[in-house]
Tab-separated table of C-alpha atoms and ligand atoms in Angstrom:
chain	number	residue	atom	x	y	z
A	1492	MET	CA	81.501	48.800	124.293
A	1493	SER	CA	82.736	45.382	123.169
A	1494	LYS	CA	82.780	46.024	119.394
A	1495	LYS	CA	85.961	47.785	118.339
A	1496	ARG	CA	85.223	51.190	116.841
A	1497	SER	CA	86.320	51.583	113.252
A	1498	ILE	CA	86.730	54.323	110.694
A	1499	LEU	CA	87.484	54.532	107.034
A	1500	LEU	CA	90.033	57.278	106.416
A	1501	GLY	CA	89.839	58.901	102.988
A	1502	VAL	CA	93.011	60.695	101.938
A	1503	THR	CA	92.776	63.138	99.036
A	1504	GLY	CA	95.201	65.276	97.045
A	1505	SER	CA	96.557	67.952	99.351
A	1506	ILE	CA	100.026	68.783	100.576
A	1507	ALA	CA	98.648	67.943	104.054
A	1508	ALA	CA	98.218	64.289	102.971
A	1509	TYR	CA	101.356	63.331	104.878
A	1510	LYS	CA	99.593	64.293	108.114
A	1511	ALA	CA	97.020	61.566	107.436
A	1512	ALA	CA	99.700	59.022	108.353
A	1513	GLU	CA	100.020	60.571	111.807
A	1514	LEU	CA	96.227	60.637	112.087
A	1515	ALA	CA	95.950	56.958	111.212
A	1516	ARG	CA	98.555	56.069	113.800
A	1517	GLU	CA	96.872	58.132	116.502
A	1518	PHE	CA	93.517	56.472	115.781
A	1519	SER	CA	95.178	53.096	116.270
A	1520	ARG	CA	96.622	54.314	119.558
A	1521	GLN	CA	93.137	55.328	120.648
A	1522	GLY	CA	91.899	51.783	119.985
A	1523	VAL	CA	90.093	52.661	116.753
A	1524	GLU	CA	90.470	50.300	113.797
A	1525	VAL	CA	91.447	52.248	110.684
A	1526	ARG	CA	91.088	51.401	107.007
A	1527	VAL	CA	92.508	53.720	104.391
A	1528	MET	CA	91.395	54.703	100.904
A	1529	MET	CA	93.299	57.199	98.762
A	1530	THR	CA	92.534	59.123	95.605
A	1531	PRO	CA	95.118	58.868	92.825
A	1532	ALA	CA	96.079	62.517	93.555
A	1533	ALA	CA	96.733	61.669	97.217
A	1534	THR	CA	99.165	58.929	96.189
A	1535	ARG	CA	101.268	61.616	94.447
A	1536	PHE	CA	101.792	63.284	97.858
A	1537	VAL	CA	102.201	60.225	100.084
A	1538	SER	CA	102.702	56.583	99.245
A	1539	PRO	CA	100.087	53.956	100.167
A	1540	LEU	CA	103.064	52.013	101.482
A	1541	THR	CA	103.406	54.542	104.316
A	1542	PHE	CA	99.967	53.570	105.637
A	1543	GLU	CA	100.467	49.874	104.902
A	1544	ALA	CA	103.682	49.884	106.897
A	1545	LEU	CA	102.134	51.847	109.765
A	1546	LEU	CA	98.893	49.908	110.035
A	1547	THR	CA	99.748	46.601	108.338
A	1548	ILE	CA	96.533	46.740	106.343
A	1549	PRO	CA	96.075	47.077	102.597
A	1550	VAL	CA	95.287	50.585	101.338
A	1551	ILE	CA	92.693	50.879	98.587
A	1552	THR	CA	93.483	53.341	95.830
A	1553	ASP	CA	91.628	51.919	92.891
A	1554	ILE	CA	87.891	51.695	92.423
A	1555	PHE	CA	88.328	48.621	90.213
A	1556	ASN	CA	90.861	46.827	92.394
A	1557	ASN	CA	88.901	43.939	93.903
A	1558	SER	CA	91.738	41.745	95.064
A	1559	THR	CA	91.825	42.744	98.743
A	1560	VAL	CA	88.383	43.885	99.836
A	1561	GLY	CA	86.014	41.862	97.731
A	1562	PRO	CA	84.358	42.289	94.365
A	1563	ILE	CA	82.781	45.714	95.007
A	1564	PRO	CA	85.406	47.763	96.904
A	1565	HIS	CA	83.326	50.941	97.283
A	1566	VAL	CA	80.650	48.951	99.107
A	1567	SER	CA	82.669	46.358	101.003
A	1568	LEU	CA	85.243	48.906	102.217
A	1569	SER	CA	82.699	50.803	104.287
A	1570	ALA	CA	80.363	47.883	105.026
A	1571	ASP	CA	81.062	47.666	108.752
A	1572	VAL	CA	82.835	50.926	109.608
A	1573	ASP	CA	81.282	53.377	112.064
A	1574	ALA	CA	82.253	56.553	110.165
A	1575	ILE	CA	84.090	57.894	107.137
A	1576	LEU	CA	86.643	60.644	107.769
A	1577	ILE	CA	88.124	62.455	104.784
A	1578	ALA	CA	91.335	64.130	105.908
A	1579	PRO	CA	92.729	66.062	104.251
A	1580	ALA	CA	89.721	66.894	102.078
A	1581	SER	CA	90.835	68.805	98.989
A	1582	ALA	CA	88.613	71.349	97.200
A	1583	ASP	CA	88.186	68.801	94.428
A	1584	ALA	CA	87.153	65.991	96.808
A	1585	ILE	CA	84.669	68.267	98.581
A	1586	ALA	CA	83.144	69.275	95.232
A	1587	ARG	CA	82.844	65.656	94.097
A	1588	ILE	CA	81.175	64.522	97.300
A	1589	ALA	CA	78.834	67.535	97.375
A	1590	HIS	CA	77.684	66.783	93.834
A	1591	GLY	CA	77.483	63.016	94.122
A	1592	LEU	CA	80.297	62.184	91.706
A	1593	ALA	CA	81.658	58.695	92.024
A	1594	ASP	CA	84.672	58.242	89.801
A	1595	ASP	CA	87.373	57.672	92.414
A	1596	ILE	CA	87.445	55.331	95.405
A	1597	VAL	CA	86.913	58.108	98.009
A	1598	SER	CA	83.915	59.855	96.401
A	1599	CYS	CA	82.397	56.561	95.253
A	1600	THR	CA	82.652	54.909	98.682
A	1601	THR	CA	81.313	58.017	100.429
A	1602	LEU	CA	78.320	58.078	98.073
A	1603	ALA	CA	77.583	54.453	98.924
A	1604	PHE	CA	77.821	55.035	102.712
A	1605	ASP	CA	74.867	56.002	104.896
A	1606	GLY	CA	76.693	56.471	108.224
A	1607	PRO	CA	78.350	59.590	109.663
A	1608	VAL	CA	80.820	61.430	107.416
A	1609	LEU	CA	83.425	63.947	108.592
A	1610	ILE	CA	85.669	66.075	106.422
A	1611	ALA	CA	88.756	68.080	107.354
A	1612	PRO	CA	89.392	70.542	104.499
A	1613	ALA	CA	92.959	71.580	103.630
A	1614	MET	CA	93.847	73.767	100.650
A	1615	HIS	CA	95.168	77.162	99.583
A	1616	HIS	CA	93.129	79.930	101.227
A	1617	LYS	CA	91.939	81.337	97.885
A	1618	MET	CA	90.548	77.926	96.930
A	1619	TYR	CA	88.937	77.612	100.341
A	1620	LEU	CA	87.336	81.059	100.192
A	1621	ASN	CA	86.154	80.641	96.605
A	1622	VAL	CA	82.342	80.782	96.507
A	1623	ALA	CA	82.247	77.393	94.793
A	1624	THR	CA	84.100	75.705	97.679
A	1625	GLN	CA	82.082	77.588	100.293
A	1626	ALA	CA	78.831	76.544	98.589
A	1627	ASN	CA	79.984	72.910	98.418
A	1628	ILE	CA	80.884	72.920	102.113
A	1629	ALA	CA	77.496	74.472	102.934
A	1630	ILE	CA	75.758	71.681	100.989
A	1631	LEU	CA	77.670	69.054	102.939
A	1632	ARG	CA	76.958	70.702	106.306
A	1633	GLU	CA	73.274	70.872	105.465
A	1634	ARG	CA	73.321	67.120	104.751
A	1635	GLY	CA	74.773	66.433	108.186
A	1636	VAL	CA	78.445	66.105	107.296
A	1637	THR	CA	80.714	67.285	110.134
A	1638	VAL	CA	83.237	69.825	108.877
A	1639	ILE	CA	86.411	70.058	110.971
A	1640	GLY	CA	88.311	73.314	110.458
A	1641	PRO	CA	90.260	74.412	108.532
A	1642	GLU	CA	92.540	76.563	110.653
A	1643	SER	CA	94.064	79.886	109.713
A	1644	GLY	CA	97.827	80.321	109.445
A	1645	GLU	CA	100.781	80.001	107.157
A	1646	LEU	CA	100.007	77.744	104.196
A	1647	ALA	CA	102.382	75.240	102.615
A	1648	SER	CA	101.294	76.445	99.194
A	1649	GLY	CA	102.356	79.989	100.109
A	1650	GLY	CA	100.480	82.870	101.686
A	1651	HIS	CA	98.579	83.131	104.908
A	1652	GLY	CA	94.922	82.499	105.610
A	1653	ALA	CA	92.247	79.862	106.291
A	1654	GLY	CA	93.073	76.502	104.760
A	1655	ARG	CA	95.438	74.658	107.084
A	1656	LEU	CA	94.408	71.153	108.078
A	1657	SER	CA	93.153	71.186	111.686
A	1658	PRO	CA	95.603	69.746	114.219
A	1659	VAL	CA	95.615	65.948	114.467
A	1660	GLU	CA	94.273	66.063	118.041
A	1661	THR	CA	91.308	68.235	116.978
A	1662	ILE	CA	90.414	65.836	114.164
A	1663	ILE	CA	90.787	62.827	116.460
A	1664	GLY	CA	88.648	64.494	119.145
A	1665	CYS	CA	85.796	65.353	116.740
A	1666	THR	CA	85.861	61.864	115.256
A	1667	LEU	CA	85.857	60.120	118.629
A	1668	LYS	CA	82.895	62.258	119.675
A	1669	THR	CA	81.032	61.251	116.524
A	1670	LEU	CA	81.842	57.587	117.143
A	1671	GLY	CA	80.488	57.925	120.676
A	1672	LYS	CA	77.157	59.394	119.631
A	1673	SER	CA	75.360	56.067	119.906
A	1674	GLY	CA	77.054	55.303	123.243
A	1675	ASP	CA	75.249	54.808	126.548
A	1676	LEU	CA	76.354	58.223	127.855
A	1677	ALA	CA	75.205	60.141	124.766
A	1678	CYS	CA	73.584	63.483	125.683
A	1679	ARG	CA	75.005	63.340	129.224
A	1680	THR	CA	77.478	65.813	130.641
A	1681	VAL	CA	80.062	64.372	132.989
A	1682	VAL	CA	82.550	66.335	135.079
A	1683	VAL	CA	85.718	64.413	135.915
A	1684	THR	CA	88.523	65.621	138.186
A	1685	ALA	CA	92.058	64.259	138.013
A	1686	GLY	CA	95.590	64.673	139.316
A	1687	GLY	CA	96.987	65.783	142.642
A	1688	THR	CA	96.383	69.357	143.790
A	1689	GLN	CA	99.318	71.581	144.715
A	1690	GLU	CA	99.022	73.794	147.799
A	1691	PRO	CA	101.617	76.591	147.898
A	1692	ILE	CA	104.029	76.955	150.796
A	1693	ASP	CA	105.817	79.843	149.090
A	1694	PRO	CA	106.214	80.906	145.424
A	1695	VAL	CA	108.422	77.894	144.612
A	1696	ARG	CA	107.326	75.122	146.982
A	1697	CYS	CA	104.087	73.287	147.476
A	1698	ILE	CA	102.403	70.367	149.226
A	1699	THR	CA	101.231	67.777	146.740
A	1700	ASN	CA	100.883	64.004	146.375
A	1701	ARG	CA	101.924	61.223	144.023
A	1702	SER	CA	98.762	61.054	141.913
A	1703	SER	CA	99.647	60.811	138.190
A	1704	GLY	CA	96.138	61.685	136.981
A	1705	LYS	CA	96.072	58.522	134.813
A	1706	MET	CA	92.900	57.088	136.361
A	1707	GLY	CA	90.968	60.367	135.979
A	1708	TYR	CA	92.147	60.847	132.390
A	1709	ALA	CA	91.163	57.250	131.555
A	1710	ILE	CA	87.688	57.933	132.964
A	1711	ALA	CA	87.370	61.159	130.981
A	1712	GLU	CA	88.368	59.341	127.767
A	1713	ALA	CA	85.970	56.477	128.440
A	1714	CYS	CA	83.126	58.985	129.031
A	1715	ARG	CA	83.937	60.705	125.735
A	1716	ASP	CA	84.009	57.400	123.860
A	1717	ARG	CA	80.587	56.504	125.299
A	1718	GLY	CA	79.113	59.731	123.947
A	1719	ALA	CA	79.252	62.094	126.943
A	1720	SER	CA	80.256	65.734	126.844
A	1721	VAL	CA	83.166	65.738	129.224
A	1722	VAL	CA	84.629	68.514	131.326
A	1723	LEU	CA	87.961	67.440	132.777
A	1724	ILE	CA	89.185	69.523	135.689
A	1725	SER	CA	92.801	68.665	136.061
A	1726	ALA	CA	95.434	69.445	138.629
A	1727	PRO	CA	98.955	69.512	137.105
A	1728	THR	CA	99.931	66.196	135.462
A	1729	ALA	CA	102.484	65.073	132.895
A	1730	LEU	CA	99.726	63.731	130.631
A	1731	PRO	CA	98.838	65.182	127.218
A	1732	PRO	CA	95.352	66.753	127.046
A	1733	PRO	CA	92.955	64.081	125.762
A	1734	PRO	CA	91.413	65.025	122.391
A	1735	GLY	CA	87.703	65.872	122.302
A	1736	ILE	CA	87.546	66.800	125.972
A	1737	GLN	CA	87.108	70.262	127.442
A	1738	ILE	CA	89.932	70.613	129.951
A	1739	HIS	CA	90.331	73.163	132.767
A	1740	GLY	CA	93.733	73.288	134.403
A	1741	VAL	CA	93.753	74.099	138.122
A	1742	ARG	CA	96.399	73.995	140.790
A	1743	THR	CA	94.937	74.169	144.296
A	1744	ALA	CA	92.005	72.460	146.022
A	1745	GLN	CA	90.220	75.818	146.166
A	1746	GLU	CA	90.653	76.345	142.400
A	1747	MET	CA	89.426	72.809	141.774
A	1748	PHE	CA	86.411	73.456	143.985
A	1749	GLU	CA	85.494	76.648	142.109
A	1750	ALA	CA	85.944	75.081	138.656
A	1751	THR	CA	84.005	71.954	139.656
A	1752	GLN	CA	81.192	73.932	141.267
A	1753	ALA	CA	80.756	75.932	138.042
A	1754	ALA	CA	80.990	72.874	135.767
A	1755	VAL	CA	78.453	70.708	137.633
A	1756	GLN	CA	75.724	73.308	137.080
A	1757	HIS	CA	75.329	71.785	133.599
A	1758	ALA	CA	76.195	68.172	134.412
A	1759	GLU	CA	74.436	64.983	135.477
A	1760	VAL	CA	77.490	63.182	136.833
A	1761	LEU	CA	80.551	64.160	138.894
A	1762	ILE	CA	83.437	61.710	139.125
A	1763	MET	CA	86.088	62.890	141.595
A	1764	ALA	CA	89.206	60.918	140.718
A	1765	ALA	CA	91.492	63.772	141.806
A	1766	ALA	CA	93.693	63.394	144.852
A	1767	VAL	CA	92.679	66.601	146.576
A	1768	ALA	CA	94.853	67.877	149.412
A	1769	ASP	CA	92.947	67.725	152.693
A	1770	TYR	CA	95.214	70.405	154.205
A	1771	ARG	CA	97.029	73.461	152.883
A	1772	PRO	CA	99.518	75.916	154.419
A	1773	ALA	CA	97.428	78.446	156.364
A	1774	THR	CA	99.531	81.431	155.306
A	1775	PRO	CA	101.643	80.776	152.214
A	1776	ALA	CA	104.712	83.040	152.137
A	1777	HIS	CA	104.814	85.717	149.431
A	1778	GLN	CA	108.597	85.469	149.167
A	1779	LYS	CA	110.727	82.319	148.949
A	1780	ILE	CA	111.352	81.017	152.475
A	1781	LYS	CA	115.072	81.175	153.318
A	1782	LYS	CA	116.622	78.352	155.308
A	1783	GLY	CA	117.873	78.943	158.842
A	1784	ASP	CA	119.374	76.816	161.602
A	1785	GLU	CA	116.075	76.381	163.422
A	1786	SER	CA	113.487	73.774	162.480
A	1787	LEU	CA	110.537	75.099	160.536
A	1788	THR	CA	106.880	74.593	161.396
A	1789	ILE	CA	104.191	75.197	158.799
A	1790	GLU	CA	100.651	75.527	160.053
A	1791	LEU	CA	98.125	73.682	157.918
A	1792	GLU	CA	94.404	74.312	157.609
A	1793	ARG	CA	91.656	72.175	156.088
A	1794	THR	CA	90.695	72.592	152.444
A	1795	VAL	CA	87.107	72.476	151.279
A	1796	ASP	CA	85.673	68.962	150.787
A	1797	ILE	CA	84.635	69.317	147.142
A	1798	LEU	CA	82.680	66.084	146.837
A	1799	GLY	CA	81.049	66.526	150.224
A	1800	SER	CA	79.894	70.052	149.538
A	1801	LEU	CA	78.478	69.638	146.005
A	1802	GLN	CA	75.089	68.031	146.486
A	1803	GLY	CA	71.846	68.255	144.513
A	1804	GLU	CA	70.595	66.506	141.389
A	1805	LEU	CA	73.986	65.051	140.630
A	1806	LEU	CA	75.200	61.480	140.535
A	1807	ARG	CA	78.430	61.608	142.537
A	1808	VAL	CA	81.274	59.111	142.364
A	1809	GLY	CA	84.196	59.254	144.786
A	1810	PHE	CA	87.520	57.484	144.988
A	1811	ALA	CA	89.045	56.148	148.168
A	1812	ALA	CA	92.758	55.475	148.404
A	1813	GLU	CA	93.207	53.181	151.388
A	1814	SER	CA	96.147	51.467	153.036
A	1815	SER	CA	94.089	49.400	155.500
A	1816	ASP	CA	90.508	48.176	156.039
A	1817	LEU	CA	89.716	48.990	152.407
A	1818	GLU	CA	86.017	48.169	152.295
A	1819	ARG	CA	85.142	49.470	155.767
A	1820	ASN	CA	86.882	52.815	155.150
A	1821	ALA	CA	85.392	53.129	151.670
A	1822	ARG	CA	81.873	52.453	152.996
A	1823	ALA	CA	82.388	55.107	155.675
A	1824	LYS	CA	83.350	57.682	152.995
A	1825	LEU	CA	80.425	56.644	150.784
A	1826	SER	CA	77.955	57.299	153.564
A	1827	ALA	CA	79.697	60.378	155.077
A	1828	LYS	CA	79.675	62.144	151.695
A	1829	GLY	CA	76.293	60.717	150.593
A	1830	LEU	CA	77.811	59.275	147.403
A	1831	ASP	CA	76.167	57.074	144.785
A	1832	LEU	CA	79.319	55.070	144.158
A	1833	ILE	CA	82.789	54.777	145.607
A	1834	VAL	CA	85.806	53.242	143.914
A	1835	ALA	CA	88.340	52.019	146.454
A	1836	ASN	CA	91.879	50.921	145.857
A	1837	ASP	CA	94.623	49.592	148.069
A	1838	ILE	CA	97.555	51.980	147.754
A	1839	THR	CA	99.953	49.494	149.345
A	1840	ALA	CA	99.678	47.174	146.298
A	1841	THR	CA	102.897	47.375	144.280
A	1842	ASP	CA	101.356	46.402	140.919
A	1843	ALA	CA	98.490	48.912	140.916
A	1844	GLY	CA	97.432	52.436	141.775
A	1845	PHE	CA	99.634	55.551	141.741
A	1846	ASN	CA	101.459	56.116	138.456
A	1847	SER	CA	100.765	52.562	137.329
A	1848	GLU	CA	98.986	51.682	134.064
A	1849	SER	CA	96.660	49.347	135.912
A	1850	ASN	CA	94.498	49.337	138.980
A	1851	ARG	CA	92.723	46.816	141.201
A	1852	VAL	CA	89.591	48.369	142.628
A	1853	THR	CA	86.494	47.538	144.607
A	1854	ILE	CA	83.317	49.374	143.650
A	1855	ILE	CA	80.665	49.889	146.321
A	1856	ASP	CA	77.319	51.468	145.475
A	1857	ARG	CA	74.802	53.414	147.548
A	1858	ASP	CA	72.799	50.216	148.216
A	1859	GLY	CA	75.865	48.483	149.603
A	1860	ALA	CA	76.489	46.165	146.620
A	1861	VAL	CA	80.186	45.326	146.359
A	1862	GLU	CA	82.030	44.480	143.123
A	1863	ARG	CA	85.671	43.401	143.483
A	1864	LEU	CA	87.497	43.761	140.185
A	1865	PRO	CA	90.746	41.994	139.274
A	1866	LEU	CA	93.885	43.883	138.224
A	1867	LEU	CA	92.899	45.675	134.993
A	1868	PRO	CA	94.291	48.403	132.737
A	1869	LYS	CA	93.027	51.787	133.979
A	1870	ARG	CA	90.956	52.257	130.839
A	1871	GLU	CA	89.109	49.003	131.573
A	1872	VAL	CA	88.594	50.000	135.196
A	1873	ALA	CA	87.133	53.264	133.859
A	1874	ASP	CA	84.648	51.389	131.677
A	1875	ARG	CA	83.618	49.102	134.543
A	1876	VAL	CA	82.981	52.137	136.750
A	1877	LEU	CA	80.976	53.760	133.931
A	1878	ASP	CA	78.907	50.569	133.494
A	1879	ARG	CA	77.749	51.154	137.077
A	1880	VAL	CA	77.193	54.866	136.500
A	1881	VAL	CA	74.993	54.061	133.485
A	1882	GLN	CA	72.983	51.560	135.590
A	1883	LEU	CA	72.466	54.127	138.341
A	1884	LEU	CA	71.465	56.849	135.862
A	1885	SER	CA	68.770	54.648	134.428
B	2592	LIG	N1	87.887	64.814	147.900
B	2592	LIG	C1	87.265	66.028	147.709
B	2592	LIG	N2	87.698	67.140	148.381
B	2592	LIG	C2	88.717	67.066	149.232
B	2592	LIG	C3	89.344	65.815	149.477
B	2592	LIG	C4	88.901	64.708	148.777
B	2592	LIG	O1	86.335	66.105	146.922
B	2592	LIG	N3	89.124	68.144	149.872
B	2592	LIG	C5	87.379	63.638	147.185
B	2592	LIG	C6	88.430	62.878	146.424
B	2592	LIG	O2	88.552	63.329	145.093
B	2592	LIG	C7	87.916	61.465	146.465
B	2592	LIG	C8	87.206	61.397	147.809
B	2592	LIG	O3	86.873	62.733	148.128
B	2592	LIG	O4	86.965	61.203	145.473
B	2592	LIG	C9	88.126	60.844	148.843
B	2592	LIG	O5	87.600	61.093	150.099
B	2592	LIG	P1	88.516	61.511	151.311
B	2592	LIG	O6	87.732	61.271	152.536
B	2592	LIG	O7	89.053	62.863	151.201
B	2592	LIG	O8	89.645	60.516	151.124
B	2592	LIG	P2	91.045	60.650	151.662
B	2592	LIG	O9	91.643	61.987	151.386
B	2592	LIG	O10	91.771	59.473	151.148
B	2592	LIG	O11	90.665	60.580	153.195
B	2592	LIG	P3	91.529	60.099	154.373
B	2592	LIG	O12	92.806	60.859	154.211
B	2592	LIG	O13	90.718	60.515	155.526
B	2592	LIG	O14	91.658	58.639	154.182
């Protein structure tokens, strides 16, 4: 995973061209290097300067402009990118690419590229539904081009119907999945749990914990970027849903158990990063509990141990949040739950763990091998854990 993933974003003449700027920015946020090429028509809708200011890279608009990317722009532009994404793809751009025309920088570069190509059509619904456009899209699909959307809805050009550019997060998700196809988790299905469960006391109160879900979400994103199909089972968090990941929202430990049990039927790996409540109120009140002068006692009962009860042909990774005897306690959990790997962290550390962007963990595997990692961003911790998962799978 050391080489930075890169895409070449082709922007063509559609009113949705302004959304390409948001797309480019989001790719950068996701750690993907972006280059931009625009058709002359696209530059009428949005200025190349917008992308240059956002990404501080030159934008290529001219097939004969060789000053910034070398003598043959349509070849050098895509020389080392992992995919071309054309978003928005106008009816005209789709037709040109389907028929192998090469008289603008986007169609010419796409014709000279033999890697994965994705298009996100955006146009008036009558243009989209025209048999010519439908036939051109069918040709591209048949040649292995990934077609993202379009969505139905109100159109900027007037009317209502299919032709809206897919949402930025959908386009990002599809592209990241394509970029991950050659990753070391390609063709694997991984179930990841995240966040802290909430166990109701009454309709407005619950028992929960301080888990932010950041570690679990980072693992889910790292799995996606390494090519896995990811099912993220998430207790409530403040995090946005990661693009390209199937997400199931749950609240209680019991709901998480049921969702996880169903999801692992089709998975090879389960990574339980969620902070699952070990106890829940035995009889949650149906009405809001009113205060009184007396003290209040709430009886708690054990929840199901999700990781401990899901066995079988499944590589299982647990997390251990410890405040003392880190390695000894983590080893005990590894063996009690029959895990393949346990990731332990010291919750008393002030610079790591709950709600922090970084974590300092120790990974112990089923053979007892111990790897103590330094303080790292959660995304890097996720990749180090997945390096071990990949080793164990092979
Ligand atoms: N876990 C689970 N089901 C539960 C509780 C925890 O699957 N009901 C999972 C967690 O997601 C985590 C691992 O088990 O991966 C943690 O093990 P556990 O023994 O529950 O850890 P703690 O709750 O920290 O245990 P203790 O309070 O005894 O330290």
